Coordinates of C-alpha atoms in Angstrom, one line a residue:
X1306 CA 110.4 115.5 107.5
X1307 CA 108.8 118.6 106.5
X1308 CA 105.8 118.2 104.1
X1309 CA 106.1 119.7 100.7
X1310 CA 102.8 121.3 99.0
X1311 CA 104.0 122.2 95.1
X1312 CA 101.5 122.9 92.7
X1313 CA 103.7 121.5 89.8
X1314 CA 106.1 118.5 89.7
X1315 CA 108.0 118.2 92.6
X1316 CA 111.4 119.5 92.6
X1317 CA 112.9 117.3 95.3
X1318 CA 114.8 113.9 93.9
X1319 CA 112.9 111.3 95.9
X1320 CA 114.6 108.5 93.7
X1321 CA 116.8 107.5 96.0
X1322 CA 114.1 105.8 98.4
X1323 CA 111.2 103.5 97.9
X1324 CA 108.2 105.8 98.3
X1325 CA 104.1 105.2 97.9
X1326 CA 102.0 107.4 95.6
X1327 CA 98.9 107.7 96.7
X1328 CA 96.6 109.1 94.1
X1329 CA 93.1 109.3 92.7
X1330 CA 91.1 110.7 89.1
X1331 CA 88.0 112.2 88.6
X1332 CA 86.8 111.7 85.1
X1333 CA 84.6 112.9 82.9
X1334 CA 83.1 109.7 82.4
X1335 CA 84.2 105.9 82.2
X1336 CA 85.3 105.2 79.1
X1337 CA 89.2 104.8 79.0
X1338 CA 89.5 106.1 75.7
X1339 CA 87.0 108.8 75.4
X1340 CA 86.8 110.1 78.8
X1341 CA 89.5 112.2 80.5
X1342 CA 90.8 113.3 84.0
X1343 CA 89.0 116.0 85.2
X1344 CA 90.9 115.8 88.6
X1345 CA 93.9 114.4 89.9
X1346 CA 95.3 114.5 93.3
X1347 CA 98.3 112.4 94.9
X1348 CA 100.1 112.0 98.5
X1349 CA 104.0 110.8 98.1
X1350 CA 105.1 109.2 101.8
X1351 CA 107.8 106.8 102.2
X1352 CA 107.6 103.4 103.1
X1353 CA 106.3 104.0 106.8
X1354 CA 103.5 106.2 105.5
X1355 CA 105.0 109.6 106.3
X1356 CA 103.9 112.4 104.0
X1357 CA 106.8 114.0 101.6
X1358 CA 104.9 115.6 99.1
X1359 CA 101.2 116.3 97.9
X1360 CA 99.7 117.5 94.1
X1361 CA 96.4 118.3 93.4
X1362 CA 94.4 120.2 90.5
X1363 CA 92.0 120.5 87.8
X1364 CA 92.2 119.8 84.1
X1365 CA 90.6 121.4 81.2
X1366 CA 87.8 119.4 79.7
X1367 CA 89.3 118.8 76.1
X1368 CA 86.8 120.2 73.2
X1369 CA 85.9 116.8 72.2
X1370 CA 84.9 114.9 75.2
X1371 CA 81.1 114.3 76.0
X1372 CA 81.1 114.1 80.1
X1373 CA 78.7 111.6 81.0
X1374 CA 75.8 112.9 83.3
X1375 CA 76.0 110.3 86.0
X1376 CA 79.9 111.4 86.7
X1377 CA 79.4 115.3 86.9
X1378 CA 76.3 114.6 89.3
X1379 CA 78.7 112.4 91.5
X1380 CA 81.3 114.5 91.6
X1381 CA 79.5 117.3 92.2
X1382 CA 81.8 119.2 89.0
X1383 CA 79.5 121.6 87.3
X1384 CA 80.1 122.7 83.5
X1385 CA 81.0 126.2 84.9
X1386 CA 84.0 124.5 86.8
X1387 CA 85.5 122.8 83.5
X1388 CA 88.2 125.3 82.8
X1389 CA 90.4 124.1 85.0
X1390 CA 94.5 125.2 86.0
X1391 CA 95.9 123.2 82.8
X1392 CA 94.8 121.3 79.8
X1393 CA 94.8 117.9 79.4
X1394 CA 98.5 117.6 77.5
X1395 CA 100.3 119.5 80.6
X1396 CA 98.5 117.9 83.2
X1397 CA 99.0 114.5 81.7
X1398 CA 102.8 115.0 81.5
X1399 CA 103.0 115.9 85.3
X1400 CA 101.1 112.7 86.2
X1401 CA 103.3 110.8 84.0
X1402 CA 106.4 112.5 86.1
X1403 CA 105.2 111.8 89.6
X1404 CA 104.3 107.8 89.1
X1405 CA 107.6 107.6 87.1
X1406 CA 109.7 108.8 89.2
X1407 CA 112.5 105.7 90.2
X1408 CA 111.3 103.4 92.9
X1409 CA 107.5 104.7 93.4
X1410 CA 104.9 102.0 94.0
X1411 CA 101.5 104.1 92.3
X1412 CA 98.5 102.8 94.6
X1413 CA 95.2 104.0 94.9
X1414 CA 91.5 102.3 95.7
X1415 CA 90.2 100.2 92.6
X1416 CA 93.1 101.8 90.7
X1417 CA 93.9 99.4 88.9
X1418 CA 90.6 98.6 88.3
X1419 CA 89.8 101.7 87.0
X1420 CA 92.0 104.9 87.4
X1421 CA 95.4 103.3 86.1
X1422 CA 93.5 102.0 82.8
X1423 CA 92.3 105.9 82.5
X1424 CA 96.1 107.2 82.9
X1425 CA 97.4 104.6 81.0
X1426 CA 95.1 106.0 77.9
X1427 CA 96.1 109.2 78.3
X1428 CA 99.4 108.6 78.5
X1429 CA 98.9 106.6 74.9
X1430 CA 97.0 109.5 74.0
X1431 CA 99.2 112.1 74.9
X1432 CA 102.5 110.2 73.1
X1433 CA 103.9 108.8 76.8
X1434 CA 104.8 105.3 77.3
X1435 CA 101.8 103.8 78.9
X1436 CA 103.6 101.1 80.7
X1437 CA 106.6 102.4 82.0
X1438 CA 105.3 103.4 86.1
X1439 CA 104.4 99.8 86.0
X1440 CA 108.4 98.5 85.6
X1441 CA 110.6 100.6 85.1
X1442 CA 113.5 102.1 87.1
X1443 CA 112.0 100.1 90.4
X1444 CA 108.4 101.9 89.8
X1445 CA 105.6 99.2 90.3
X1446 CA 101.6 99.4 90.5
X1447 CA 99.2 98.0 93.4
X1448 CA 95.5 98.9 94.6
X1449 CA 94.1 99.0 98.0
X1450 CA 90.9 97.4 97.4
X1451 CA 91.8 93.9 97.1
X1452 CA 94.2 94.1 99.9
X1453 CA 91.5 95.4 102.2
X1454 CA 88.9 92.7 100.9
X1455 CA 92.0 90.1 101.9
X1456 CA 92.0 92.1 105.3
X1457 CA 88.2 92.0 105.9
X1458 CA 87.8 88.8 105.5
X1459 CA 90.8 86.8 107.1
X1460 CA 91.8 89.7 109.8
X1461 CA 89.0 92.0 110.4
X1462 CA 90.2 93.6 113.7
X1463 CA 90.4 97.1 114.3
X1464 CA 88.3 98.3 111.2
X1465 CA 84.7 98.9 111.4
X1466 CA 83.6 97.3 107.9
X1467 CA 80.2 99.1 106.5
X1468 CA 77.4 97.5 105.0
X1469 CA 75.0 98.8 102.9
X1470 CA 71.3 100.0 103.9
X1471 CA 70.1 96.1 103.3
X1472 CA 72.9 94.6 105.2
X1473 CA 75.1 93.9 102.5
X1474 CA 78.7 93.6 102.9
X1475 CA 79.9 96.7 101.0
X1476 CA 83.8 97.6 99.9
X1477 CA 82.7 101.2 99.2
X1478 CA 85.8 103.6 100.2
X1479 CA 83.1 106.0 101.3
X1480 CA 81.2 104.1 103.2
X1481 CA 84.7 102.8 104.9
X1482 CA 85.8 106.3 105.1
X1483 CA 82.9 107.3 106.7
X1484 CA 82.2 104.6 109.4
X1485 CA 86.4 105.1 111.1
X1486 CA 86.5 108.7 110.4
X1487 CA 89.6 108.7 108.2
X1488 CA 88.7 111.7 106.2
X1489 CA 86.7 115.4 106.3
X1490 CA 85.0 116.4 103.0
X1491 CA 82.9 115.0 100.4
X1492 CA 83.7 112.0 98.9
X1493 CA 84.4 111.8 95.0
X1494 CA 86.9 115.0 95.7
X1495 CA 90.0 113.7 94.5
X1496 CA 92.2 114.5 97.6
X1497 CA 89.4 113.5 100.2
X1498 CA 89.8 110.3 98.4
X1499 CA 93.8 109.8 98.3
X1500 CA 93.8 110.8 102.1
X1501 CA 91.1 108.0 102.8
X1502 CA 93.1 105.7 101.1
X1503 CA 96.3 106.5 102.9
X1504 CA 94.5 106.3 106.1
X1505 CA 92.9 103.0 105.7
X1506 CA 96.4 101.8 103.9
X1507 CA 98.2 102.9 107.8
X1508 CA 95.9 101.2 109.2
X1509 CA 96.1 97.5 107.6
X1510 CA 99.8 98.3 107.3
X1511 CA 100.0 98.0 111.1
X1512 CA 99.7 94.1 110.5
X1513 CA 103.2 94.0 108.7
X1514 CA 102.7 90.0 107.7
X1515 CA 100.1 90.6 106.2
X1516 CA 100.5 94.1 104.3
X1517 CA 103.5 92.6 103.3
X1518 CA 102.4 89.3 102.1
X1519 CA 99.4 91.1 100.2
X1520 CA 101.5 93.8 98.7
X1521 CA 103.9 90.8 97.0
X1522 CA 100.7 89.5 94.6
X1523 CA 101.5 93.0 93.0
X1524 CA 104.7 91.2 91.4
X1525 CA 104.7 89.4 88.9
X1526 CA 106.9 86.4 89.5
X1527 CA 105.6 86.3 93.0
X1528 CA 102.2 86.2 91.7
X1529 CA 103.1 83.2 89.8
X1530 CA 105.0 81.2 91.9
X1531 CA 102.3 81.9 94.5
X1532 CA 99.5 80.3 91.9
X1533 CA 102.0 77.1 91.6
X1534 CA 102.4 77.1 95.6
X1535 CA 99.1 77.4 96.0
X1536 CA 96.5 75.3 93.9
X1537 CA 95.4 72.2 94.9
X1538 CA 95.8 68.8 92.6
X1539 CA 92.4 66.7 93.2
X1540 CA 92.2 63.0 91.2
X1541 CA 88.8 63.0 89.2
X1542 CA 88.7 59.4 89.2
X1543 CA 89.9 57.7 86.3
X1544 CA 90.2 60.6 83.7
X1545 CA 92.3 63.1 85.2
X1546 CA 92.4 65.4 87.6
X1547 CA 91.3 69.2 88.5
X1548 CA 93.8 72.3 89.3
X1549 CA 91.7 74.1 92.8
X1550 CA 92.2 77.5 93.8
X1551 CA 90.1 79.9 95.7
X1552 CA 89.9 83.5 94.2
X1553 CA 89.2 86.7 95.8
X1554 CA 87.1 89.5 93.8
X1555 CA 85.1 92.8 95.1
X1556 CA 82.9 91.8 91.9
X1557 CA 81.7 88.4 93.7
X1558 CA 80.1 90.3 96.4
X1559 CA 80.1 90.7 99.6
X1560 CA 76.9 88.0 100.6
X1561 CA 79.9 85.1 99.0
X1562 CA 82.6 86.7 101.4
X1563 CA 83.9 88.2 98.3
X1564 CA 85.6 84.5 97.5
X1565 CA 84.6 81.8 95.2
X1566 CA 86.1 78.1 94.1
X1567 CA 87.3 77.7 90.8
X1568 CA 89.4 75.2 88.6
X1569 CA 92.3 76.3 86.7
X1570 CA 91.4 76.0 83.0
X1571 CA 95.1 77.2 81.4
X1572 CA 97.2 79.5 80.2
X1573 CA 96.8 81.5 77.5
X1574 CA 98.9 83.4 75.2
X1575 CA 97.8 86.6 76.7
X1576 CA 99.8 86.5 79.8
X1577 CA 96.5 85.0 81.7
X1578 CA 95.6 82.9 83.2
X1579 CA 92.3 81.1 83.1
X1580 CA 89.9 79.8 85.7
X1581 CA 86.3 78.8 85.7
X1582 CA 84.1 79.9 88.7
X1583 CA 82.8 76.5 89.7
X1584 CA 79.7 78.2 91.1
X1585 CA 78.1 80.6 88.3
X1586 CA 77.1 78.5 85.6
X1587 CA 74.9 75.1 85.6
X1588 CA 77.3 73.3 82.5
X1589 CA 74.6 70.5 82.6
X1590 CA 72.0 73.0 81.8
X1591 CA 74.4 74.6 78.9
X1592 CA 74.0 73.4 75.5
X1593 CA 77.5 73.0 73.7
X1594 CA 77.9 76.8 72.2
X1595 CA 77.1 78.1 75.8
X1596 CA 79.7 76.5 77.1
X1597 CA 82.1 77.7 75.1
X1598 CA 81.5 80.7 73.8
X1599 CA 78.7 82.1 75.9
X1600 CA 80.5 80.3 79.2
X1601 CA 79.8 83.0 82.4
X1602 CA 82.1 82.7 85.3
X1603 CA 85.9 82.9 83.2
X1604 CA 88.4 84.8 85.1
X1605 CA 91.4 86.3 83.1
X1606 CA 93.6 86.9 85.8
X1607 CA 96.6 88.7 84.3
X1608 CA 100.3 88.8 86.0
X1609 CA 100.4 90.8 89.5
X1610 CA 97.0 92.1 89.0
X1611 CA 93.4 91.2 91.0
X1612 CA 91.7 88.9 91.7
X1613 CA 94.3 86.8 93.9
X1614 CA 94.2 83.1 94.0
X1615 CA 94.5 82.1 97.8
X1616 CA 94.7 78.4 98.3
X1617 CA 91.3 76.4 97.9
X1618 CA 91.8 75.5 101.8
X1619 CA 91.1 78.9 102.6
X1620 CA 87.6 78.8 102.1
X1621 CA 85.2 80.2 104.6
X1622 CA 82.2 77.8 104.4
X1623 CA 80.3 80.0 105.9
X1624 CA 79.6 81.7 103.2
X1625 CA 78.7 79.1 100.9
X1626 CA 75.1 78.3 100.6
X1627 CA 73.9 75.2 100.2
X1628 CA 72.5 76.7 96.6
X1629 CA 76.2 77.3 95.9
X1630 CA 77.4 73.7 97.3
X1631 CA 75.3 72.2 94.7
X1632 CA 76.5 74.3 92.0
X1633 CA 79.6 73.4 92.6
X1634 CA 79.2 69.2 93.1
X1635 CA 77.2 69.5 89.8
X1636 CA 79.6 71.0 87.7
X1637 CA 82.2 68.6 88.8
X1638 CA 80.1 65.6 88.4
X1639 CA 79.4 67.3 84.8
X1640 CA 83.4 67.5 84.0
X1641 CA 84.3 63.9 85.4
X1642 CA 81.5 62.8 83.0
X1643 CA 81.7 65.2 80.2
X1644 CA 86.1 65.1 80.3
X1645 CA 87.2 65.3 76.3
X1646 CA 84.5 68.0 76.1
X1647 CA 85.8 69.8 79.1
X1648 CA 89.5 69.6 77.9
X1649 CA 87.9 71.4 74.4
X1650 CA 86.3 74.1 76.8
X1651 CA 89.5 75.0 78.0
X1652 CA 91.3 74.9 75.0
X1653 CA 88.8 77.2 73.6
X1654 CA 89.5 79.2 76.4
X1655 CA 93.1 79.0 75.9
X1656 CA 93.0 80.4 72.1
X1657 CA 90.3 82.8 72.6
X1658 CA 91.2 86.5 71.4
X1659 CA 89.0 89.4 71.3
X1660 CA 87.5 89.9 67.6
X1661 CA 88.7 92.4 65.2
X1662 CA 87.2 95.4 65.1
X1663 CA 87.5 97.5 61.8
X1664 CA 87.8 101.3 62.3
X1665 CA 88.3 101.5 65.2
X1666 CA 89.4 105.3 66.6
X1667 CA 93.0 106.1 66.7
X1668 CA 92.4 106.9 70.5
X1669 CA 91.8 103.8 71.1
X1670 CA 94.6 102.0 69.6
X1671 CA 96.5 101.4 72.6
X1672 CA 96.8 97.9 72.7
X1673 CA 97.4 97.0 68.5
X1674 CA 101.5 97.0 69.7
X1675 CA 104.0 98.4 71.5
X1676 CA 106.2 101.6 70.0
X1677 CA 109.2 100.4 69.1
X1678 CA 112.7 102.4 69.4
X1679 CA 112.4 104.9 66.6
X1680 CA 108.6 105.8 67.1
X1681 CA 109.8 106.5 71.3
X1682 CA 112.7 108.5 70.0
X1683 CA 109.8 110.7 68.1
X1684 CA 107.7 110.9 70.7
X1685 CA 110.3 112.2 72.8
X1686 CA 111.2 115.0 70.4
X1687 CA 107.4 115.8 70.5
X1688 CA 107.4 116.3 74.3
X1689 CA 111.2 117.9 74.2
X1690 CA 110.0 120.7 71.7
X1691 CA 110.4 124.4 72.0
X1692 CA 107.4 125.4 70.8
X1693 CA 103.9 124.1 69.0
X1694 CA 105.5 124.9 65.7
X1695 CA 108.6 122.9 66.2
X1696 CA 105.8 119.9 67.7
X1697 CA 103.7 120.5 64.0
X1698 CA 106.7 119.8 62.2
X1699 CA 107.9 116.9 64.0
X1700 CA 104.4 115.3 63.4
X1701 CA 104.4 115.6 59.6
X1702 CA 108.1 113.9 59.9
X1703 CA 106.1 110.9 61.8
X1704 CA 105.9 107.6 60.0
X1705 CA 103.9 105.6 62.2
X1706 CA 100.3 106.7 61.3
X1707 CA 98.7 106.2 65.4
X1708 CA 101.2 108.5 66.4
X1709 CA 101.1 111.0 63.7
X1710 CA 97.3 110.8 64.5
X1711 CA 98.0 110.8 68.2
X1712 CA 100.1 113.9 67.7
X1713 CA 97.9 116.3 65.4
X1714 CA 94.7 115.6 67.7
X1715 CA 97.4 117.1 70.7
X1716 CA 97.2 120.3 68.2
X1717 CA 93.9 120.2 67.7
X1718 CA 92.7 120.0 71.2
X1719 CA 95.5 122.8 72.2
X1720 CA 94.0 125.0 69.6
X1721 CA 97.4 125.4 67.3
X1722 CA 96.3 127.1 64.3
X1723 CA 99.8 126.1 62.9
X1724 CA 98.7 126.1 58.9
X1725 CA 95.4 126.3 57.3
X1726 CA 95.4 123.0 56.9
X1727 CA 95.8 122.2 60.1
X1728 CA 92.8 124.1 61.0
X1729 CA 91.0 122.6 58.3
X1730 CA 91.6 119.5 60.1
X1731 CA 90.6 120.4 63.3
X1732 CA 87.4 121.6 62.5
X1733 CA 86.6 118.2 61.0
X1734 CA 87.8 116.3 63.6
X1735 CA 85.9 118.4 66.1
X1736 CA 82.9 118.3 63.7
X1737 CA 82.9 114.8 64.2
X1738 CA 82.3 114.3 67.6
X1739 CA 79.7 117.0 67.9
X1740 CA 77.5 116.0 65.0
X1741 CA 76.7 112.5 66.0
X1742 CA 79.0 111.0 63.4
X1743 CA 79.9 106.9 64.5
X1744 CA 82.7 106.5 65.9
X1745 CA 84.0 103.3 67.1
X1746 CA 86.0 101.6 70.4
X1747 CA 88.1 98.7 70.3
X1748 CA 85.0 96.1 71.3
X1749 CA 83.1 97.8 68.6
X1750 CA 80.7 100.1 70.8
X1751 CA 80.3 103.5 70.0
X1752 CA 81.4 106.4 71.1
X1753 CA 79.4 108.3 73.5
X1754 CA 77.2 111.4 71.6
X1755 CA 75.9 114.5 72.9
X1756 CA 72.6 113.7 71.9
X1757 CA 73.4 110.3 73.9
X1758 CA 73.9 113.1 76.4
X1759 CA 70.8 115.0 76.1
X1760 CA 68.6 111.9 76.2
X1761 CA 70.8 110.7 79.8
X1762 CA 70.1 113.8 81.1
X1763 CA 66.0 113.8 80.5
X1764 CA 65.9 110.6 81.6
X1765 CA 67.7 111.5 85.0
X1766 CA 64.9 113.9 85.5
X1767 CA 62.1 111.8 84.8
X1768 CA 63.4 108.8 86.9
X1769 CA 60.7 109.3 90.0
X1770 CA 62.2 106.0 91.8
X1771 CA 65.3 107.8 92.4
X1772 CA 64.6 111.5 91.9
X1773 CA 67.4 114.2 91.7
X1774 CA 68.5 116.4 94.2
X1775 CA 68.4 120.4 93.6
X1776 CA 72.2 120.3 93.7
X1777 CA 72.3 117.9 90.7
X1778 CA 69.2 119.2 89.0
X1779 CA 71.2 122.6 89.0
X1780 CA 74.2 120.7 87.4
X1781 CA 72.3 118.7 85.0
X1782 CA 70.8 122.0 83.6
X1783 CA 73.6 123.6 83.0
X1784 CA 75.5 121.0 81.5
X1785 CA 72.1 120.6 79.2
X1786 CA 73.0 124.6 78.6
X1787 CA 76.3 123.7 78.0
X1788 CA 75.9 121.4 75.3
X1789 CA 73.6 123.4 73.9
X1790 CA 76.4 126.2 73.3
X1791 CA 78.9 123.6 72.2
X1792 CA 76.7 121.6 69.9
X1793 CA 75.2 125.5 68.0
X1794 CA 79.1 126.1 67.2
X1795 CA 78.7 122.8 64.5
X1796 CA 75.2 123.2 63.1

């Protein structure tokens, strides 16, 4: 099939047939909310892994967003490079097109770790549906990482698995990349990235039992019926009885096989649910507040998404130490004597939710409800508009305040000097965010400041352990220059 290179939104109706979309963001920073895509790039192939279609290109940085040091020096994207082909609004609408499109599985490494969360914000941000790629018309969501973790350690052969400089196990797509040769060019490029990730996905994929078995935890009701199938009932003696399971997580490391024992604690309200990792914290040594609401080692595992729950059989002892076997007879000895107070553990567990936070910023309002029929119908007219003038009027028709909000910082950040008191507007909004005035996420942190900036970057060059190269020295001073410019325009 002949490979199609488009520099907008392919053309070609690929709805017909299951396809892959193998894609990956670099951002300004890591903060879903806050940050923004500075690159995207993306490989359609069908099911067998052929190539149909690839997109690639650079956004704008909007004229509120403080890039965070750390993420320009990895990828290598200097301030003079921040005009990119589009701005944020146009480029987000293509993205939201490609992983939309029917029967696409959107898949990248850690991506739903980390990049879908980002394009999920935008899309709130940008007056998309943020969930839609994830259900709708057939389209569904997966991520490589936890299906090569699953491959390393149960079917290693014919990958050559990196470890770090100290002999650590390491999951790094770079470092996998660069020991089986899957792809030329620097890592952190966007497309470098997607065609390592494609590379590594044809290669697991030649094990169909398992690629296939591994892609089904991406489902929902598989993913549940799997956690039923798969936990282990153990009698504690007389006062009940445990739920085992073994999960698999990059975050538990490499040195533990990347697997750990738990006990199932519930199911909360949250579509989660709960498990505690048997092998974290010492209950015995926990007084009752710890346990509860200062209790380490509490996986959330959400429908169809990481970590997987394998059954408790399939652990590898060789990987527990005998420091970890310990752990783990303690805690149990702790429940079977400590039972009504485990029970209320796990009931606090069960009816935990994430404290209030007030004023919070309208950016990150994503999760206080989903739009209902007459706010999607609005947000469509939005996107369906002629014109910026026609999109300024629909926004003052808006009677959802998020989305009204939503839709006049789209003006602002596209410029639209629609009325004077639009422009009014703007100039506080930007004033905001370049003056150091508080501005809140949903946990309560704030919002990342270019002062915040400045003091990153001078402590990036005064850091002697782990000193700069010229190449990032020369990107660190200009975006210090940068800023500079920026922050003069709000004195």
């Amino acid at each position: 099939m002949e490979i199609v290179n488009l520099a907008q939104v392919s053309t070609f109706n690929f709805s017909f047939m299951r396809t892959y979309l193998f894609y990956d963001l670099e951002t300004s920073g890591l903060h879903h909310a806050f940050d923004q895509i500075l690159q995207f790039a993306a490989i359609r192939t069908d099911e067998n892994f052929h190539e149909l279609e690839r997109h690639e290109f650079r956004v704008h940085i909007r004229p509120d967003v403080i890039p965070s040091p750390e993420a320009l020096t990895t990828t290598k994207i200097d301030p003079m490079e921040f005009r990119g082909e589009m701005n944020e609004f146009e480029a987000v609408r293509r993205i939201h097109q490609l992983v939309n499109v029917p029967n696409t599985t959107s898949i990248g490494y850690n991506s739903i770790g980390f990049d879908d969360l980002m394009i999920r914000h935008a899309f709130f941000r940008n007056l998309l549906d943020p969930y839609t790629h994830g259900y709708a018309n057939g389209c569904k969501r997966a991520d490589l990482l936890p299906i090569a973790i699953i491959f390393r350690q149960f079917n290693p052969e014919g990958i050559n698995w990196p470890h770090k400089e100290d002999g650590t196990p390491s999951m790094k797509l770079e470092l996998i990349s660069k020991a089986n040769g899957l792809a030329d060019g620097m890592a952190h490029d966007a497309m470098v990235d997607v065609e390592a990730t494609l590379a590594l996905a044809k290669k697991l994929a030649a094990n169909k039992t398992i690629w296939s078995w591994a892609m089904e935890y991406f489902d929902k009701n598989t993913f549940n019926s799997r956690l039923e199938k798969y936990v282990e009932h153990k009698p504690l003696g007389a006062v009940g009885q445990l739920t085992w399971g073994l999960l698999m997580h990059n975050r538990i490391g490499g040195n533990a096989g990347y697997q750990a024992p738990v006990i199932y604690m519930g199911h909360s309200n949250m579509k989660q649910h709960l498990f505690l990792q048997l092998d974290r914290a010492d209950l015995a040594e926990l007084n009752e507040t710890e346990r509860k609401e200062e209790l380490s080692g509490v996986w959330r595992c959400k429908y169809g998404e990481p970590p997987f729950i394998l059954p408790f059989e399939r652990l590898q002892k060789d990987f527990i130490t005998d420091e970890r076997r310990a752990l783990m007879k303690s805690n149990v000895q702790w429940i079977k004597e400590n039972w009504v107070e485990w029970q209320a553990m796990c009931q606090f567990q069960m009816d935990y939710r994430y404290p209030q936070v007030d004023g919070v910023d309208t950016d990150d309002l994503i999760y206080n409800g989903f739009w209902n029929d007459s706010v999607k119908k609005q947000n469509a007219a939005f996107h369906q508009a002629r014109d910026w003038q026609e999109r300024y009027d629909i926004c003052s028709t808006m009677k959802d305040e998020t989305t009204r909000t939503l839709g006049r910082r789209i003006l602002f950040r596209n410029e639209q000097q629609l009325s004077p008191e639009l422009s009014m507007a703007q100039m506080e909004f930007f004033t905001e965010r370049w003056t150091d005035q508080k501005i809140l996420d949903k946990t309560g942190k704030d919002r990342f400041t270019p002062h915040m900036a400045l003091q990153r970057i001078q402590e990036l060059y005064d850091d002697q352990e782990h000193p700069l190269s010229e190449e990032d020295h020369n990107i660190l001073m200009s975006y210090e220059e940068w800023l500079h410019e920026r922050m003069a325009n709000f004195e």
